[in-house]
Amino acid sequence: MKILILGGKGFFGSSIMAQALLKNITVYGTSRTISNSINIIKTDVSNKTSLLSLLDKSVPDVIIWALMSDKNEIELVNNGLLNLLSLIKKETKLIFMSTDAIFTSHLL
């Protein structure tokens, strides 16, 4: 099984990545910035070409959305999530996890 964690350097995503690696699961994470980790791939989910390249490289069975943008959460979901949904295969499972809506009053 291959897992792709969007937001793999964040608090939530990095915790999931660590647990997956402990269980010897193939796992990749994403970040907006370059990382020294071979498991972290620089990706902009709002850029469809960048996202397609990531999916082609990682070929995940499961994608976990653990992204958060406290200032642009609605834009992130509207652009990034719609891009993702248009590109993933039917057999790929998507798990959407976000704590941002709980802590961000402008979304309520």
mmCIF file of N, CA, C and O in Angstrom:
data_model
loop_
_atom_site.group_PDB
_atom_site.id
_atom_site.type_symbol
_atom_site.label_atom_id
_atom_site.label_comp_id
_atom_site.label_asym_id
_atom_site.label_seq_id
_atom_site.Cartn_x
_atom_site.Cartn_y
_atom_site.Cartn_z
ATOM 1 N N MET A 1 0.847 -1.181 0.000
ATOM 2 C CA MET A 1 0.000 0.000 0.000
ATOM 3 C C MET A 1 0.885 1.234 0.000
ATOM 4 O O MET A 1 1.879 1.299 0.699
ATOM 5 N N LYS A 2 0.494 2.228 -0.784
ATOM 6 C CA LYS A 2 1.187 3.508 -0.822
ATOM 7 C C LYS A 2 0.227 4.586 -0.339
ATOM 8 O O LYS A 2 -0.914 4.664 -0.799
ATOM 9 N N ILE A 3 0.722 5.410 0.567
ATOM 10 C CA ILE A 3 -0.074 6.507 1.111
ATOM 11 C C ILE A 3 0.584 7.829 0.735
ATOM 12 O O ILE A 3 1.806 7.971 0.838
ATOM 13 N N LEU A 4 -0.216 8.786 0.320
ATOM 14 C CA LEU A 4 0.235 10.137 0.044
ATOM 15 C C LEU A 4 -0.451 11.062 1.033
ATOM 16 O O LEU A 4 -1.680 11.069 1.123
ATOM 17 N N ILE A 5 0.344 11.806 1.776
ATOM 18 C CA ILE A 5 -0.206 12.737 2.758
ATOM 19 C C ILE A 5 0.052 14.157 2.284
ATOM 20 O O ILE A 5 1.191 14.619 2.233
ATOM 21 N N LEU A 6 -1.021 14.824 1.885
ATOM 22 C CA LEU A 6 -0.922 16.223 1.485
ATOM 23 C C LEU A 6 -0.837 17.044 2.767
ATOM 24 O O LEU A 6 -1.748 17.040 3.583
ATOM 25 N N GLY A 7 0.288 17.718 2.945
ATOM 26 C CA GLY A 7 0.551 18.420 4.195
ATOM 27 C C GLY A 7 1.425 17.576 5.106
ATOM 28 O O GLY A 7 1.296 17.609 6.326
ATOM 29 N N GLY A 8 2.332 16.819 4.530
ATOM 30 C CA GLY A 8 3.156 15.872 5.282
ATOM 31 C C GLY A 8 4.171 16.499 6.215
ATOM 32 O O GLY A 8 4.713 15.816 7.077
ATOM 33 N N LYS A 9 4.454 17.792 6.083
ATOM 34 C CA LYS A 9 5.378 18.448 7.007
ATOM 35 C C LYS A 9 4.651 19.175 8.141
ATOM 36 O O LYS A 9 5.282 19.643 9.076
ATOM 37 N N GLY A 10 3.339 19.251 8.050
ATOM 38 C CA GLY A 10 2.570 19.924 9.089
ATOM 39 C C GLY A 10 2.444 19.047 10.327
ATOM 40 O O GLY A 10 2.847 17.884 10.340
ATOM 41 N N PHE A 11 1.878 19.605 11.375
ATOM 42 C CA PHE A 11 1.750 18.879 12.641
ATOM 43 C C PHE A 11 0.968 17.583 12.475
ATOM 44 O O PHE A 11 1.412 16.510 12.853
ATOM 45 N N PHE A 12 -0.192 17.686 11.885
ATOM 46 C CA PHE A 12 -1.073 16.541 11.725
ATOM 47 C C PHE A 12 -0.489 15.533 10.731
ATOM 48 O O PHE A 12 -0.378 14.337 10.991
ATOM 49 N N GLY A 13 -0.101 16.028 9.556
ATOM 50 C CA GLY A 13 0.430 15.160 8.508
ATOM 51 C C GLY A 13 1.722 14.469 8.896
ATOM 52 O O GLY A 13 1.918 13.286 8.602
ATOM 53 N N SER A 14 2.620 15.179 9.570
ATOM 54 C CA SER A 14 3.895 14.572 9.963
ATOM 55 C C SER A 14 3.685 13.483 11.014
ATOM 56 O O SER A 14 4.420 12.484 11.043
ATOM 57 N N SER A 15 2.690 13.633 11.854
ATOM 58 C CA SER A 15 2.376 12.594 12.848
ATOM 59 C C SER A 15 1.877 11.326 12.162
ATOM 60 O O SER A 15 2.267 10.213 12.527
ATOM 61 N N ILE A 16 1.033 11.498 11.155
ATOM 62 C CA ILE A 16 0.532 10.340 10.402
ATOM 63 C C ILE A 16 1.679 9.678 9.642
ATOM 64 O O ILE A 16 1.806 8.453 9.620
ATOM 65 N N MET A 17 2.546 10.496 9.041
ATOM 66 C CA MET A 17 3.695 9.950 8.304
ATOM 67 C C MET A 17 4.592 9.128 9.215
ATOM 68 O O MET A 17 5.023 8.035 8.853
ATOM 69 N N ALA A 18 4.866 9.637 10.393
ATOM 70 C CA ALA A 18 5.740 8.931 11.328
ATOM 71 C C ALA A 18 5.156 7.567 11.692
ATOM 72 O O ALA A 18 5.884 6.563 11.741
ATOM 73 N N GLN A 19 3.869 7.516 11.924
ATOM 74 C CA GLN A 19 3.227 6.241 12.276
ATOM 75 C C GLN A 19 3.262 5.268 11.102
ATOM 76 O O GLN A 19 3.496 4.068 11.280
ATOM 77 N N ALA A 20 3.031 5.759 9.904
ATOM 78 C CA ALA A 20 3.065 4.900 8.717
ATOM 79 C C ALA A 20 4.464 4.336 8.495
ATOM 80 O O ALA A 20 4.632 3.147 8.203
ATOM 81 N N LEU A 21 5.474 5.177 8.659
ATOM 82 C CA LEU A 21 6.856 4.723 8.480
ATOM 83 C C LEU A 21 7.235 3.674 9.524
ATOM 84 O O LEU A 21 7.952 2.717 9.212
ATOM 85 N N LEU A 22 6.743 3.829 10.753
ATOM 86 C CA LEU A 22 7.007 2.827 11.802
ATOM 87 C C LEU A 22 6.426 1.465 11.439
ATOM 88 O O LEU A 22 6.946 0.431 11.837
ATOM 89 N N LYS A 23 5.350 1.485 10.667
ATOM 90 C CA LYS A 23 4.683 0.236 10.265
ATOM 91 C C LYS A 23 5.163 -0.242 8.890
ATOM 92 O O LYS A 23 4.569 -1.128 8.291
ATOM 93 N N ASN A 24 6.265 0.357 8.409
ATOM 94 C CA ASN A 24 6.862 -0.004 7.119
ATOM 95 C C ASN A 24 5.901 0.138 5.942
ATOM 96 O O ASN A 24 5.921 -0.648 5.002
ATOM 97 N N ILE A 25 5.049 1.155 6.009
ATOM 98 C CA ILE A 25 4.141 1.473 4.904
ATOM 99 C C ILE A 25 4.847 2.493 4.013
ATOM 100 O O ILE A 25 5.479 3.431 4.503
ATOM 101 N N THR A 26 4.757 2.314 2.708
ATOM 102 C CA THR A 26 5.314 3.298 1.783
ATOM 103 C C THR A 26 4.472 4.558 1.875
ATOM 104 O O THR A 26 3.267 4.535 1.637
ATOM 105 N N VAL A 27 5.113 5.640 2.258
ATOM 106 C CA VAL A 27 4.380 6.890 2.473
ATOM 107 C C VAL A 27 5.180 8.062 1.914
ATOM 108 O O VAL A 27 6.403 8.119 2.040
ATOM 109 N N TYR A 28 4.451 8.954 1.250
ATOM 110 C CA TYR A 28 5.014 10.204 0.755
ATOM 111 C C TYR A 28 4.206 11.338 1.362
ATOM 112 O O TYR A 28 3.022 11.197 1.610
ATOM 113 N N GLY A 29 4.871 12.457 1.565
ATOM 114 C CA GLY A 29 4.196 13.641 2.056
ATOM 115 C C GLY A 29 4.490 14.807 1.137
ATOM 116 O O GLY A 29 5.396 14.732 0.297
ATOM 117 N N THR A 30 3.731 15.865 1.294
ATOM 118 C CA THR A 30 3.965 17.061 0.484
ATOM 119 C C THR A 30 4.258 18.259 1.369
ATOM 120 O O THR A 30 3.925 18.284 2.551
ATOM 121 N N SER A 31 4.881 19.238 0.743
ATOM 122 C CA SER A 31 5.161 20.506 1.386
ATOM 123 C C SER A 31 5.208 21.583 0.316
ATOM 124 O O SER A 31 5.490 21.294 -0.846
ATOM 125 N N ARG A 32 4.927 22.800 0.720
ATOM 126 C CA ARG A 32 5.057 23.921 -0.216
ATOM 127 C C ARG A 32 6.513 24.286 -0.447
ATOM 128 O O ARG A 32 6.852 24.967 -1.386
ATOM 129 N N THR A 33 7.386 23.852 0.459
ATOM 130 C CA THR A 33 8.807 24.192 0.369
ATOM 131 C C THR A 33 9.642 22.924 0.136
ATOM 132 O O THR A 33 9.194 21.813 0.410
ATOM 133 N N ILE A 34 10.851 23.126 -0.337
ATOM 134 C CA ILE A 34 11.769 22.011 -0.584
ATOM 135 C C ILE A 34 12.190 21.414 0.758
ATOM 136 O O ILE A 34 12.396 22.122 1.736
ATOM 137 N N SER A 35 12.308 20.092 0.791
ATOM 138 C CA SER A 35 12.687 19.380 2.001
ATOM 139 C C SER A 35 13.864 18.458 1.698
ATOM 140 O O SER A 35 14.020 17.986 0.566
ATOM 141 N N ASN A 36 14.670 18.179 2.710
ATOM 142 C CA ASN A 36 15.782 17.241 2.560
ATOM 143 C C ASN A 36 15.309 15.797 2.621
ATOM 144 O O ASN A 36 16.043 14.892 2.254
ATOM 145 N N SER A 37 14.119 15.560 3.099
ATOM 146 C CA SER A 37 13.581 14.213 3.218
ATOM 147 C C SER A 37 13.193 13.671 1.846
ATOM 148 O O SER A 37 12.533 14.358 1.068
ATOM 149 N N ILE A 38 13.566 12.426 1.566
ATOM 150 C CA ILE A 38 13.208 11.820 0.284
ATOM 151 C C ILE A 38 11.714 11.501 0.218
ATOM 152 O O ILE A 38 11.176 11.298 -0.849
ATOM 153 N N ASN A 39 11.064 11.473 1.360
ATOM 154 C CA ASN A 39 9.633 11.155 1.412
ATOM 155 C C ASN A 39 8.754 12.392 1.264
ATOM 156 O O ASN A 39 7.546 12.271 1.187
ATOM 157 N N ILE A 40 9.355 13.574 1.263
ATOM 158 C CA ILE A 40 8.594 14.822 1.135
ATOM 159 C C ILE A 40 8.824 15.396 -0.263
ATOM 160 O O ILE A 40 9.949 15.591 -0.688
ATOM 161 N N ILE A 41 7.721 15.661 -0.965
ATOM 162 C CA ILE A 41 7.789 16.173 -2.328
ATOM 163 C C ILE A 41 7.180 17.572 -2.356
ATOM 164 O O ILE A 41 6.051 17.768 -1.890
ATOM 165 N N LYS A 42 7.939 18.524 -2.893
ATOM 166 C CA LYS A 42 7.424 19.892 -3.015
ATOM 167 C C LYS A 42 6.270 19.897 -4.016
ATOM 168 O O LYS A 42 6.419 19.453 -5.147
ATOM 169 N N THR A 43 5.121 20.394 -3.576
ATOM 170 C CA THR A 43 3.918 20.384 -4.410
ATOM 171 C C THR A 43 3.033 21.573 -4.076
ATOM 172 O O THR A 43 2.912 21.971 -2.927
ATOM 173 N N ASP A 44 2.403 22.107 -5.098
ATOM 174 C CA ASP A 44 1.392 23.150 -4.935
ATOM 175 C C ASP A 44 0.080 22.558 -5.428
ATOM 176 O O ASP A 44 -0.110 22.392 -6.635
ATOM 177 N N VAL A 45 -0.818 22.214 -4.508
ATOM 178 C CA VAL A 45 -2.070 21.551 -4.915
ATOM 179 C C VAL A 45 -2.987 22.458 -5.711
ATOM 180 O O VAL A 45 -3.884 21.975 -6.393
ATOM 181 N N SER A 46 -2.767 23.761 -5.648
ATOM 182 C CA SER A 46 -3.588 24.669 -6.442
ATOM 183 C C SER A 46 -3.106 24.720 -7.895
ATOM 184 O O SER A 46 -3.780 25.266 -8.751
ATOM 185 N N ASN A 47 -1.951 24.113 -8.178
ATOM 186 C CA ASN A 47 -1.408 24.036 -9.521
ATOM 187 C C ASN A 47 -1.636 22.616 -10.050
ATOM 188 O O ASN A 47 -1.030 21.658 -9.575
ATOM 189 N N LYS A 48 -2.517 22.489 -11.016
ATOM 190 C CA LYS A 48 -2.925 21.171 -11.515
ATOM 191 C C LYS A 48 -1.744 20.376 -12.088
ATOM 192 O O LYS A 48 -1.659 19.167 -11.907
ATOM 193 N N THR A 49 -0.825 21.041 -12.761
ATOM 194 C CA THR A 49 0.346 20.370 -13.336
ATOM 195 C C THR A 49 1.236 19.812 -12.237
ATOM 196 O O THR A 49 1.711 18.674 -12.324
ATOM 197 N N SER A 50 1.457 20.591 -11.183
ATOM 198 C CA SER A 50 2.258 20.147 -10.044
ATOM 199 C C SER A 50 1.604 18.946 -9.360
ATOM 200 O O SER A 50 2.268 17.966 -9.012
ATOM 201 N N LEU A 51 0.311 19.007 -9.219
ATOM 202 C CA LEU A 51 -0.436 17.927 -8.572
ATOM 203 C C LEU A 51 -0.418 16.655 -9.419
ATOM 204 O O LEU A 51 -0.224 15.552 -8.903
ATOM 205 N N LEU A 52 -0.573 16.791 -10.719
ATOM 206 C CA LEU A 52 -0.534 15.633 -11.615
ATOM 207 C C LEU A 52 0.839 14.972 -11.580
ATOM 208 O O LEU A 52 0.947 13.743 -11.537
ATOM 209 N N SER A 53 1.886 15.766 -11.557
ATOM 210 C CA SER A 53 3.252 15.238 -11.458
ATOM 211 C C SER A 53 3.433 14.439 -10.167
ATOM 212 O O SER A 53 4.030 13.360 -10.165
ATOM 213 N N LEU A 54 2.907 14.960 -9.079
ATOM 214 C CA LEU A 54 2.977 14.274 -7.788
ATOM 215 C C LEU A 54 2.259 12.931 -7.838
ATOM 216 O O LEU A 54 2.784 11.910 -7.386
ATOM 217 N N LEU A 55 1.063 12.914 -8.386
ATOM 218 C CA LEU A 55 0.282 11.678 -8.459
ATOM 219 C C LEU A 55 0.956 10.648 -9.363
ATOM 220 O O LEU A 55 0.958 9.452 -9.058
ATOM 221 N N ASP A 56 1.549 11.107 -10.463
ATOM 222 C CA ASP A 56 2.267 10.201 -11.361
ATOM 223 C C ASP A 56 3.503 9.609 -10.680
ATOM 224 O O ASP A 56 3.844 8.455 -10.896
ATOM 225 N N LYS A 57 4.161 10.404 -9.856
ATOM 226 C CA LYS A 57 5.378 9.954 -9.171
ATOM 227 C C LYS A 57 5.058 9.009 -8.014
ATOM 228 O O LYS A 57 5.716 7.992 -7.825
ATOM 229 N N SER A 58 4.031 9.310 -7.245
ATOM 230 C CA SER A 58 3.749 8.544 -6.024
ATOM 231 C C SER A 58 2.785 7.380 -6.236
ATOM 232 O O SER A 58 2.820 6.405 -5.499
ATOM 233 N N VAL A 59 1.892 7.475 -7.191
ATOM 234 C CA VAL A 59 0.872 6.454 -7.503
ATOM 235 C C VAL A 59 0.247 5.898 -6.209
ATOM 236 O O VAL A 59 0.362 4.719 -5.884
ATOM 237 N N PRO A 60 -0.443 6.756 -5.461
ATOM 238 C CA PRO A 60 -0.958 6.335 -4.148
ATOM 239 C C PRO A 60 -2.234 5.497 -4.219
ATOM 240 O O PRO A 60 -3.042 5.658 -5.132
ATOM 241 N N ASP A 61 -2.372 4.608 -3.245
ATOM 242 C CA ASP A 61 -3.623 3.874 -3.053
ATOM 243 C C ASP A 61 -4.576 4.699 -2.189
ATOM 244 O O ASP A 61 -5.791 4.615 -2.335
ATOM 245 N N VAL A 62 -3.977 5.468 -1.269
ATOM 246 C CA VAL A 62 -4.740 6.297 -0.335
ATOM 247 C C VAL A 62 -4.107 7.684 -0.316
ATOM 248 O O VAL A 62 -2.878 7.811 -0.254
ATOM 249 N N ILE A 63 -4.944 8.705 -0.370
ATOM 250 C CA ILE A 63 -4.487 10.083 -0.220
ATOM 251 C C ILE A 63 -5.150 10.652 1.030
ATOM 252 O O ILE A 63 -6.364 10.552 1.186
ATOM 253 N N ILE A 64 -4.335 11.235 1.887
ATOM 254 C CA ILE A 64 -4.855 11.887 3.096
ATOM 255 C C ILE A 64 -4.647 13.390 2.942
ATOM 256 O O ILE A 64 -3.516 13.850 2.785
ATOM 257 N N TRP A 65 -5.738 14.134 2.959
ATOM 258 C CA TRP A 65 -5.687 15.596 2.908
ATOM 259 C C TRP A 65 -5.530 16.092 4.336
ATOM 260 O O TRP A 65 -6.458 16.034 5.134
ATOM 261 N N ALA A 66 -4.330 16.564 4.673
ATOM 262 C CA ALA A 66 -4.058 17.119 6.003
ATOM 263 C C ALA A 66 -3.512 18.538 5.848
ATOM 264 O O ALA A 66 -2.704 18.989 6.649
ATOM 265 N N LEU A 67 -3.947 19.211 4.801
ATOM 266 C CA LEU A 67 -3.489 20.569 4.519
ATOM 267 C C LEU A 67 -4.278 21.583 5.327
ATOM 268 O O LEU A 67 -5.447 21.376 5.636
ATOM 269 N N MET A 68 -3.608 22.701 5.594
ATOM 270 C CA MET A 68 -4.263 23.759 6.340
ATOM 271 C C MET A 68 -3.680 25.098 5.904
ATOM 272 O O MET A 68 -2.484 25.209 5.664
ATOM 273 N N SER A 69 -4.526 26.085 5.773
ATOM 274 C CA SER A 69 -4.081 27.439 5.471
ATOM 275 C C SER A 69 -4.967 28.378 6.254
ATOM 276 O O SER A 69 -6.100 28.641 5.864
ATOM 277 N N ASP A 70 -4.472 28.861 7.373
ATOM 278 C CA ASP A 70 -5.356 29.623 8.255
ATOM 279 C C ASP A 70 -5.880 30.912 7.618
ATOM 280 O O ASP A 70 -6.918 31.411 7.997
ATOM 281 N N LYS A 71 -5.211 31.432 6.597
ATOM 282 C CA LYS A 71 -5.690 32.655 5.961
ATOM 283 C C LYS A 71 -6.484 32.381 4.688
ATOM 284 O O LYS A 71 -7.336 33.168 4.310
ATOM 285 N N ASN A 72 -6.171 31.288 4.018
ATOM 286 C CA ASN A 72 -6.788 31.019 2.717
ATOM 287 C C ASN A 72 -7.392 29.624 2.654
ATOM 288 O O ASN A 72 -7.301 28.952 1.629
ATOM 289 N N GLU A 73 -7.978 29.165 3.729
ATOM 290 C CA GLU A 73 -8.516 27.805 3.768
ATOM 291 C C GLU A 73 -9.588 27.565 2.697
ATOM 292 O O GLU A 73 -9.572 26.538 2.023
ATOM 293 N N ILE A 74 -10.474 28.503 2.538
ATOM 294 C CA ILE A 74 -11.544 28.335 1.549
ATOM 295 C C ILE A 74 -10.954 28.261 0.144
ATOM 296 O O ILE A 74 -11.321 27.404 -0.654
ATOM 297 N N GLU A 75 -9.997 29.117 -0.159
ATOM 298 C CA GLU A 75 -9.341 29.092 -1.465
ATOM 299 C C GLU A 75 -8.566 27.789 -1.664
ATOM 300 O O GLU A 75 -8.604 27.186 -2.740
ATOM 301 N N LEU A 76 -7.888 27.340 -0.624
ATOM 302 C CA LEU A 76 -7.141 26.081 -0.698
ATOM 303 C C LEU A 76 -8.060 24.912 -1.021
ATOM 304 O O LEU A 76 -7.778 24.107 -1.902
ATOM 305 N N VAL A 77 -9.168 24.840 -0.339
ATOM 306 C CA VAL A 77 -10.122 23.754 -0.582
ATOM 307 C C VAL A 77 -10.765 23.912 -1.956
ATOM 308 O O VAL A 77 -10.850 22.948 -2.729
ATOM 309 N N ASN A 78 -11.204 25.121 -2.288
ATOM 310 C CA ASN A 78 -11.868 25.341 -3.581
ATOM 311 C C ASN A 78 -10.962 25.016 -4.764
ATOM 312 O O ASN A 78 -11.411 24.428 -5.741
ATOM 313 N N ASN A 79 -9.696 25.407 -4.682
ATOM 314 C CA ASN A 79 -8.775 25.159 -5.798
ATOM 315 C C ASN A 79 -8.099 23.800 -5.688
ATOM 316 O O ASN A 79 -8.173 22.996 -6.603
ATOM 317 N N GLY A 80 -7.429 23.568 -4.580
ATOM 318 C CA GLY A 80 -6.642 22.349 -4.420
ATOM 319 C C GLY A 80 -7.472 21.085 -4.396
ATOM 320 O O GLY A 80 -7.158 20.111 -5.083
ATOM 321 N N LEU A 81 -8.538 21.083 -3.617
ATOM 322 C CA LEU A 81 -9.360 19.883 -3.511
ATOM 323 C C LEU A 81 -10.081 19.588 -4.829
ATOM 324 O O LEU A 81 -10.157 18.437 -5.252
ATOM 325 N N LEU A 82 -10.551 20.619 -5.495
ATOM 326 C CA LEU A 82 -11.199 20.403 -6.797
ATOM 327 C C LEU A 82 -10.199 19.863 -7.818
ATOM 328 O O LEU A 82 -10.525 18.981 -8.612
ATOM 329 N N ASN A 83 -8.970 20.381 -7.792
ATOM 330 C CA ASN A 83 -7.929 19.837 -8.672
ATOM 331 C C ASN A 83 -7.691 18.367 -8.369
ATOM 332 O O ASN A 83 -7.628 17.540 -9.278
ATOM 333 N N LEU A 84 -7.558 18.059 -7.100
ATOM 334 C CA LEU A 84 -7.294 16.671 -6.698
ATOM 335 C C LEU A 84 -8.421 15.743 -7.144
ATOM 336 O O LEU A 84 -8.179 14.684 -7.726
ATOM 337 N N LEU A 85 -9.642 16.151 -6.897
ATOM 338 C CA LEU A 85 -10.787 15.313 -7.263
ATOM 339 C C LEU A 85 -10.878 15.082 -8.770
ATOM 340 O O LEU A 85 -11.337 14.029 -9.209
ATOM 341 N N SER A 86 -10.407 16.041 -9.538
ATOM 342 C CA SER A 86 -10.451 15.878 -10.993
ATOM 343 C C SER A 86 -9.341 14.976 -11.515
ATOM 344 O O SER A 86 -9.418 14.501 -12.650
ATOM 345 N N LEU A 87 -8.316 14.711 -10.687
ATOM 346 C CA LEU A 87 -7.161 13.958 -11.161
ATOM 347 C C LEU A 87 -7.025 12.545 -10.587
ATOM 348 O O LEU A 87 -6.364 11.705 -11.193
ATOM 349 N N ILE A 88 -7.622 12.280 -9.429
ATOM 350 C CA ILE A 88 -7.403 10.968 -8.819
ATOM 351 C C ILE A 88 -8.216 9.888 -9.533
ATOM 352 O O ILE A 88 -9.267 10.149 -10.094
ATOM 353 N N LYS A 89 -7.680 8.689 -9.461
ATOM 354 C CA LYS A 89 -8.354 7.539 -10.063
ATOM 355 C C LYS A 89 -9.508 7.101 -9.176
ATOM 356 O O LYS A 89 -9.502 7.327 -7.962
ATOM 357 N N LYS A 90 -10.498 6.435 -9.774
ATOM 358 C CA LYS A 90 -11.677 5.985 -9.024
ATOM 359 C C LYS A 90 -11.299 5.058 -7.878
ATOM 360 O O LYS A 90 -11.938 5.079 -6.835
ATOM 361 N N GLU A 91 -10.291 4.244 -8.061
ATOM 362 C CA GLU A 91 -9.929 3.268 -7.029
ATOM 363 C C GLU A 91 -9.082 3.863 -5.891
ATOM 364 O O GLU A 91 -8.857 3.217 -4.877
ATOM 365 N N THR A 92 -8.621 5.095 -6.052
ATOM 366 C CA THR A 92 -7.837 5.749 -5.001
ATOM 367 C C THR A 92 -8.775 6.255 -3.911
ATOM 368 O O THR A 92 -9.771 6.921 -4.194
ATOM 369 N N LYS A 93 -8.449 5.929 -2.685
ATOM 370 C CA LYS A 93 -9.275 6.381 -1.553
ATOM 371 C C LYS A 93 -8.771 7.733 -1.075
ATOM 372 O O LYS A 93 -7.581 7.958 -0.981
ATOM 373 N N LEU A 94 -9.695 8.625 -0.771
ATOM 374 C CA LEU A 94 -9.360 9.957 -0.281
ATOM 375 C C LEU A 94 -9.917 10.118 1.125
ATOM 376 O O LEU A 94 -11.101 9.885 1.359
ATOM 377 N N ILE A 95 -9.042 10.532 2.030
ATOM 378 C CA ILE A 95 -9.446 10.830 3.410
ATOM 379 C C ILE A 95 -9.174 12.316 3.639
ATOM 380 O O ILE A 95 -8.038 12.771 3.513
ATOM 381 N N PHE A 96 -10.221 13.065 3.945
ATOM 382 C CA PHE A 96 -10.098 14.503 4.181
ATOM 383 C C PHE A 96 -10.071 14.736 5.684
ATOM 384 O O PHE A 96 -11.024 14.422 6.378
ATOM 385 N N MET A 97 -8.956 15.269 6.170
ATOM 386 C CA MET A 97 -8.813 15.561 7.598
ATOM 387 C C MET A 97 -8.373 17.010 7.736
ATOM 388 O O MET A 97 -7.379 17.410 7.143
ATOM 389 N N SER A 98 -9.098 17.762 8.503
ATOM 390 C CA SER A 98 -8.722 19.149 8.717
ATOM 391 C C SER A 98 -9.191 19.606 10.081
ATOM 392 O O SER A 98 -10.333 19.383 10.452
ATOM 393 N N THR A 99 -8.275 20.218 10.799
ATOM 394 C CA THR A 99 -8.637 20.814 12.088
ATOM 395 C C THR A 99 -8.854 22.316 11.933
ATOM 396 O O THR A 99 -9.323 22.968 12.842
ATOM 397 N N ASP A 100 -8.532 22.867 10.771
ATOM 398 C CA ASP A 100 -8.597 24.306 10.578
ATOM 399 C C ASP A 100 -10.008 24.859 10.769
ATOM 400 O O ASP A 100 -10.181 25.918 11.348
ATOM 401 N N ALA A 101 -11.006 24.159 10.306
ATOM 402 C CA ALA A 101 -12.378 24.655 10.435
ATOM 403 C C ALA A 101 -12.799 24.791 11.897
ATOM 404 O O ALA A 101 -13.620 25.626 12.234
ATOM 405 N N ILE A 102 -12.207 23.992 12.745
ATOM 406 C CA ILE A 102 -12.533 24.060 14.170
ATOM 407 C C ILE A 102 -11.966 25.331 14.794
ATOM 408 O O ILE A 102 -12.596 25.981 15.617
ATOM 409 N N PHE A 103 -10.773 25.717 14.364
ATOM 410 C CA PHE A 103 -10.071 26.827 15.005
ATOM 411 C C PHE A 103 -10.206 28.157 14.279
ATOM 412 O O PHE A 103 -9.750 29.180 14.741
ATOM 413 N N THR A 104 -10.819 28.171 13.107
ATOM 414 C CA THR A 104 -10.911 29.363 12.312
ATOM 415 C C THR A 104 -12.333 29.892 12.319
ATOM 416 O O THR A 104 -13.207 29.333 11.683
ATOM 417 N N SER A 105 -12.537 31.001 13.003
ATOM 418 C CA SER A 105 -13.892 31.520 13.171
ATOM 419 C C SER A 105 -14.505 32.033 11.863
ATOM 420 O O SER A 105 -15.707 32.028 11.712
ATOM 421 N N HIS A 106 -13.668 32.472 10.903
ATOM 422 C CA HIS A 106 -14.242 33.026 9.672
ATOM 423 C C HIS A 106 -14.889 31.952 8.798
ATOM 424 O O HIS A 106 -15.600 32.274 7.860
ATOM 425 N N LEU A 107 -14.661 30.684 9.104
ATOM 426 C CA LEU A 107 -15.306 29.623 8.346
ATOM 427 C C LEU A 107 -16.651 29.217 8.938
ATOM 428 O O LEU A 107 -17.429 28.541 8.296
ATOM 429 N N LEU A 108 -16.903 29.604 10.157
ATOM 430 C CA LEU A 108 -18.136 29.186 10.834
ATOM 431 C C LEU A 108 -19.285 30.125 10.555
ATOM 432 O O LEU A 108 -19.182 31.215 10.223
#
